[in-house]
Coordinates of N, CA, C and O in Angstrom, one line a residue:
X1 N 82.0 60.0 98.0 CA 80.8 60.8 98.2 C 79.9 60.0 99.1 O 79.8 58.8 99.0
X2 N 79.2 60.6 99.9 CA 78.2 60.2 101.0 C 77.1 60.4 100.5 O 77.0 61.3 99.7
X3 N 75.6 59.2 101.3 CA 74.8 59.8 100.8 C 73.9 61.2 101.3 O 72.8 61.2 100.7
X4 N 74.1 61.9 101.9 CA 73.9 62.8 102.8 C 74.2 64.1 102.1 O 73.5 65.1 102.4
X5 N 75.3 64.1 101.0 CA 75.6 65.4 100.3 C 74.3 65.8 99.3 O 73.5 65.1 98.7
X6 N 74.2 67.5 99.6 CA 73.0 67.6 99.1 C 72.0 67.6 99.6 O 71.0 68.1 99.1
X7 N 72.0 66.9 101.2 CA 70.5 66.6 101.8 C 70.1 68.4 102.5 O 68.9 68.7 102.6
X8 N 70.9 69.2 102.8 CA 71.2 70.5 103.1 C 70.1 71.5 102.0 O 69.2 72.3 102.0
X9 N 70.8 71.0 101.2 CA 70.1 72.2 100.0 C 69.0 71.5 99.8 O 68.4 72.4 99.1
X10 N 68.2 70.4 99.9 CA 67.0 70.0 99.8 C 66.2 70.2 100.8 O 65.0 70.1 100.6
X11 N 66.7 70.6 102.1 CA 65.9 70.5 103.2 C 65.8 72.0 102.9 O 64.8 72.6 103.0
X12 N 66.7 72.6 102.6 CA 66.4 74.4 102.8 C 65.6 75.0 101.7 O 65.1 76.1 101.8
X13 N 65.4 74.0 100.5 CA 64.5 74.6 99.1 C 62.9 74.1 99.6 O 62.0 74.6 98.9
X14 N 62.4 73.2 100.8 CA 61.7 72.7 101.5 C 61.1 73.6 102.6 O 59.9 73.6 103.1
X15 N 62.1 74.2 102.8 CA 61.9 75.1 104.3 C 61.5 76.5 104.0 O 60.5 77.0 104.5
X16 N 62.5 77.3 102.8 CA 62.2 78.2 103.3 C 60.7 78.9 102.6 O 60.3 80.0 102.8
X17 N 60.1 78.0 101.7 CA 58.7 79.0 101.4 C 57.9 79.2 102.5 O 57.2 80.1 102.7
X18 N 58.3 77.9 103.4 CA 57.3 78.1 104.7 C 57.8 79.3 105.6 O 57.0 80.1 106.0
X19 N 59.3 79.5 105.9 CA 59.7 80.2 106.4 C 58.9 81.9 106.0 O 58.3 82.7 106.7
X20 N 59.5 81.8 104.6 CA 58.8 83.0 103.7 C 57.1 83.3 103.8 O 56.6 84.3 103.6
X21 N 56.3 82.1 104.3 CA 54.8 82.2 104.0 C 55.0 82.6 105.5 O 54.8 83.8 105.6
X22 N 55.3 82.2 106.4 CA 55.5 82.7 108.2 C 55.8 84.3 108.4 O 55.3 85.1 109.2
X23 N 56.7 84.6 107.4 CA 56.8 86.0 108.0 C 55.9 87.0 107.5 O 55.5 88.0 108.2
X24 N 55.5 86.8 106.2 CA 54.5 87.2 105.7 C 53.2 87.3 106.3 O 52.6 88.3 105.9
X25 N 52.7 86.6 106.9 CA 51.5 86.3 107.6 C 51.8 86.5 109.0 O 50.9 86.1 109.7
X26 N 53.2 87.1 109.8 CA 53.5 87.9 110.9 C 53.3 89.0 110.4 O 52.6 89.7 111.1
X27 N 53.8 89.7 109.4 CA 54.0 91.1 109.2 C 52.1 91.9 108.8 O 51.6 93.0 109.0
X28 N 51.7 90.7 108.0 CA 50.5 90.5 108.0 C 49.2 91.1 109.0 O 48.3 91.9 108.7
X29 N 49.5 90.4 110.5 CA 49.0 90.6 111.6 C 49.2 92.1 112.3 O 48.5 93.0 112.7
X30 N 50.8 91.8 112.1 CA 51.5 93.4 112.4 C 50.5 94.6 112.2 O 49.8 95.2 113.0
X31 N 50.8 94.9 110.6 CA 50.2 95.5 110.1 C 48.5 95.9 110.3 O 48.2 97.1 110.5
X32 N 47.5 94.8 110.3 CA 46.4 94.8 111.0 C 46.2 95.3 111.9 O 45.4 96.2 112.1
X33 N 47.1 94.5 113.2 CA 47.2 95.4 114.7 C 47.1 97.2 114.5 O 46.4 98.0 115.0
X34 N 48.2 97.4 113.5 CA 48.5 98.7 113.7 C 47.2 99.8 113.2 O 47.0 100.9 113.5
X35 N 46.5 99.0 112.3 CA 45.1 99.9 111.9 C 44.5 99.6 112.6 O 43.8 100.6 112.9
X36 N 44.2 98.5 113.4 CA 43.1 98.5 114.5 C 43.3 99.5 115.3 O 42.5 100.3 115.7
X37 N 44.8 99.3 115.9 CA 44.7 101.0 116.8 C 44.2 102.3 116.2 O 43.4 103.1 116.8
X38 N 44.7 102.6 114.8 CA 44.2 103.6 114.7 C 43.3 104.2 114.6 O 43.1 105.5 114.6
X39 N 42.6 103.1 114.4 CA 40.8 103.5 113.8 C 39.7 103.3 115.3 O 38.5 103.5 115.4
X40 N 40.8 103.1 116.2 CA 40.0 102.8 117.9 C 41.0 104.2 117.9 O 40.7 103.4 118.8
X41 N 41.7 105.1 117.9 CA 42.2 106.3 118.3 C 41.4 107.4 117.2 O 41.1 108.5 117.6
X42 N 41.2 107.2 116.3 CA 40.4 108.0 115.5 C 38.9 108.0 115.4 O 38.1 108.7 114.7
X43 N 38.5 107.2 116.2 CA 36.9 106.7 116.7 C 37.2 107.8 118.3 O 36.7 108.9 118.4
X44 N 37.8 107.4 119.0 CA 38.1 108.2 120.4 C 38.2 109.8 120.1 O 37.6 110.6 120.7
X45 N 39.0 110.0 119.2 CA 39.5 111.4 119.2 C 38.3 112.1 118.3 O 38.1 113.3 118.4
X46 N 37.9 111.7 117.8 CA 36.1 112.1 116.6 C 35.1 112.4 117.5 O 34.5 113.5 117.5
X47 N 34.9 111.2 118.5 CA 33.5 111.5 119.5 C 34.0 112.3 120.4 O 33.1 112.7 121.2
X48 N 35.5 112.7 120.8 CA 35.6 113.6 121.8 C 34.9 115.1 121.1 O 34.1 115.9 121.6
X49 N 35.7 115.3 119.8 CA 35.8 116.5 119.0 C 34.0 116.2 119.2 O 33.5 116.9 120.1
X50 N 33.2 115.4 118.4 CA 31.6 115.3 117.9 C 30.9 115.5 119.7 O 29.8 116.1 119.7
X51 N 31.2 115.3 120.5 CA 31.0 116.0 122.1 C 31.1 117.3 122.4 O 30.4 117.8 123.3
X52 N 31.8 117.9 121.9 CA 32.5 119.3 122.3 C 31.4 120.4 121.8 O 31.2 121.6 122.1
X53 N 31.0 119.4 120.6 CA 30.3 120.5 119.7 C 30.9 120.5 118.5 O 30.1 121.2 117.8
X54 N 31.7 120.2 117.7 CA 32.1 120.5 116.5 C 31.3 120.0 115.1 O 30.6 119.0 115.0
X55 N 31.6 120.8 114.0 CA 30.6 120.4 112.7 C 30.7 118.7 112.4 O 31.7 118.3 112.9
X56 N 30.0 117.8 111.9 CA 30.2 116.7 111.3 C 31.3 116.5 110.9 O 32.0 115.5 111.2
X57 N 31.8 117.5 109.7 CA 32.6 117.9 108.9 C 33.7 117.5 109.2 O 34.2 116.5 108.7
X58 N 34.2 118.2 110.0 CA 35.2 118.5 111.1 C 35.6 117.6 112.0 O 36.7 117.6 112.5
X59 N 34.6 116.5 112.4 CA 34.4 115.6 112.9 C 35.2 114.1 111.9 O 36.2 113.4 112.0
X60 N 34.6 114.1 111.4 CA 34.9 113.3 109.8 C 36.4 113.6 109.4 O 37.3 112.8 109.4
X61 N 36.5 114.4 109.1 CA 37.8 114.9 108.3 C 39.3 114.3 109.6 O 40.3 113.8 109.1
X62 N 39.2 114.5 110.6 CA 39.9 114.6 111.9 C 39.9 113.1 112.0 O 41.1 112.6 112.3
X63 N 38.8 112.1 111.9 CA 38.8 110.7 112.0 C 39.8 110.3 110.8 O 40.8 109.6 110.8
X64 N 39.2 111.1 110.0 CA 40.2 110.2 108.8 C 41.8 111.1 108.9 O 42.5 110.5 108.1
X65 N 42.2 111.7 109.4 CA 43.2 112.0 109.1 C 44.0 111.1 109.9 O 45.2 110.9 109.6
X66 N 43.6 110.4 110.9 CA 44.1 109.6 112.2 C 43.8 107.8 111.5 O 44.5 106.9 112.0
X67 N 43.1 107.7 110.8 CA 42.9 106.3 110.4 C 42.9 106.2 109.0 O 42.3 105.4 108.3
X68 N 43.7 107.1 108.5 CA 44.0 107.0 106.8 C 42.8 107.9 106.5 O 41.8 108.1 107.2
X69 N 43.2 108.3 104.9 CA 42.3 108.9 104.2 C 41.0 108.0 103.6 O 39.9 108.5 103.5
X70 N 41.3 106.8 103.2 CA 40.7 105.5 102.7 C 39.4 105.2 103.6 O 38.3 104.7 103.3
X71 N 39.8 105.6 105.0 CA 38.9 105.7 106.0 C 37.3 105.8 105.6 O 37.1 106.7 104.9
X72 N 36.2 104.9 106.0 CA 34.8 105.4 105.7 C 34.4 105.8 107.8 O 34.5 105.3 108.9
X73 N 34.1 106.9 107.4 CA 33.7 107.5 109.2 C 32.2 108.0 109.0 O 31.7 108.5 107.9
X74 N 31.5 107.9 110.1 CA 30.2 108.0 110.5 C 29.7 108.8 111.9 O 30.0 108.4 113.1
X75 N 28.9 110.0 111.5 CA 28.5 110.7 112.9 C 27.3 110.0 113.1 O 26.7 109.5 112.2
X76 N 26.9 110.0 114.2 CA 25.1 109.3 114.7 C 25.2 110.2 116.0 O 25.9 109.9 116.9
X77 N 24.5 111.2 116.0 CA 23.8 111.9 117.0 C 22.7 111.6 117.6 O 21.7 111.6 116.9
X78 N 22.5 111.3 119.0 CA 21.4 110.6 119.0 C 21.1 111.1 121.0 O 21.4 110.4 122.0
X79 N 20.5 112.3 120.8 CA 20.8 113.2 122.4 C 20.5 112.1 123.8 O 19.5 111.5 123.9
X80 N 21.5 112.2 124.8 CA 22.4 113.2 125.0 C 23.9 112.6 124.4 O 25.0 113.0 124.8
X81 N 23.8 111.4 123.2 CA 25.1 110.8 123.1 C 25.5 110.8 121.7 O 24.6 110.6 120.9
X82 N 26.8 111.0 121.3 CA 27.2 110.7 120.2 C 28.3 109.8 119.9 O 29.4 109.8 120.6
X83 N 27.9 108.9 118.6 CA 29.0 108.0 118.5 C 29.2 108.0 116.9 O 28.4 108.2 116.0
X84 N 30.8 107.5 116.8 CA 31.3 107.8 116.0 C 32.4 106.5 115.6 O 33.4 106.1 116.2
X85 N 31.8 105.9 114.5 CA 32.2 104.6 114.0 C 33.4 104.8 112.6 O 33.1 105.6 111.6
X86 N 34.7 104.2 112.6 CA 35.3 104.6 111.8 C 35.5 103.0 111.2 O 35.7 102.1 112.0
X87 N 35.5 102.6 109.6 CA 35.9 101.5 108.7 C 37.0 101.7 108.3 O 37.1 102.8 107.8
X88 N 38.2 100.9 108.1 CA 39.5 100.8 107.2 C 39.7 99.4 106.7 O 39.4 98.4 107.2
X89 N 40.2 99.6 105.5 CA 40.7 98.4 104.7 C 42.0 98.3 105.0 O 42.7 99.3 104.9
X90 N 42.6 96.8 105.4 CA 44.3 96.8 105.6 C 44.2 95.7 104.0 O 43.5 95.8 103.0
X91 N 45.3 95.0 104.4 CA 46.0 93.9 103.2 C 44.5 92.7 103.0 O 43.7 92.1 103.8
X92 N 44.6 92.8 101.9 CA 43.6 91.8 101.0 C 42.2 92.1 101.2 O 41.3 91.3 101.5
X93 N 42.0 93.1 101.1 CA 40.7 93.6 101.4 C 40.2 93.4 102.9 O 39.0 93.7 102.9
X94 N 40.8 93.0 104.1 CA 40.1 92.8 105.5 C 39.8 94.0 105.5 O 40.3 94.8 104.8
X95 N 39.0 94.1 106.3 CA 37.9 95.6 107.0 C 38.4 95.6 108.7 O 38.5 94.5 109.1
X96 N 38.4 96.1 109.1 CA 38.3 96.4 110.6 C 37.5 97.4 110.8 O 37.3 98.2 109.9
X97 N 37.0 97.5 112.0 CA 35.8 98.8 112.3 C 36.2 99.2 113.8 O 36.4 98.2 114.6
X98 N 36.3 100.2 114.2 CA 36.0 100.6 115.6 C 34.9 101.8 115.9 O 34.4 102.5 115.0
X99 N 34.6 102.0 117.1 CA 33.5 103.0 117.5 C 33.5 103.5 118.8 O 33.5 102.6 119.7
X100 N 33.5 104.5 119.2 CA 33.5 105.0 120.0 C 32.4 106.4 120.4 O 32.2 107.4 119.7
X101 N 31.8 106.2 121.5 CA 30.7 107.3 122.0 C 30.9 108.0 123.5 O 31.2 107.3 124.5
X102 N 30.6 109.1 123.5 CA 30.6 109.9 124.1 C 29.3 111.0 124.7 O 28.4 111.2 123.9
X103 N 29.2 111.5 125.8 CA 28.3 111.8 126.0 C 28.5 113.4 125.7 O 29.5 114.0 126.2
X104 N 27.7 114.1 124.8 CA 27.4 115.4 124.4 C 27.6 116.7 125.8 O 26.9 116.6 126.8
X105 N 28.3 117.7 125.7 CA 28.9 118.8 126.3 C 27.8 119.8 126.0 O 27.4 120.1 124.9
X106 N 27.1 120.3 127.6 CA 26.6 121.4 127.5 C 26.8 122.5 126.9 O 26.0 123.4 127.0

């Protein structure tokens, strides 16, 4: 026997929580990225609709269907511009926000 047997399964009972804490905190990021888009496409696609003319309502409902239901969304009318801020919660309670405004349709 060498002393070396063994050294294998010590280095890998060593390695892989980190391994495990690494992908977790990629998938982590992942996941974040992907609500931040949504909630900058559901801020975009809200103030186009809140431009056009459409109810609050309608306005609101349409944000959150694009950035989750969990979504907190906000109209601010404020002539000739409207903007429209949408909040989501991803993993561990982070918040992300996006906003987007547009100028109001005759």
């Amino acid at each position: 026997m060498t002393h070396e047997e063994g050294s294998v399964t010590a280095e890998l009972a060593v390695a892989l929580p980190v391994v495990v804490v690494a992908l977790l905190l990629v998938l982590g990021v992942g996941a974040a990225s992907a609500a931040q888009v949504r909630a900058v496409d559901a801020a975009r696609t809200a103030a186009r609709l809140a431009a056009l003319g459409e109810p609050d309502a309608e306005v609101e409902q349409a944000a959150r269907r694009l950035a989750g239901e969990s979504s907190v969304v906000s109209v601010s009318r404020e002539p000739p511009w409207v903007t429209v801020s949408v909040r989501a919660r991803v993993l561990a309670g982070i918040e992300l926000a996006a906003s987007a405004s547009a100028w109001t349709e005759p």
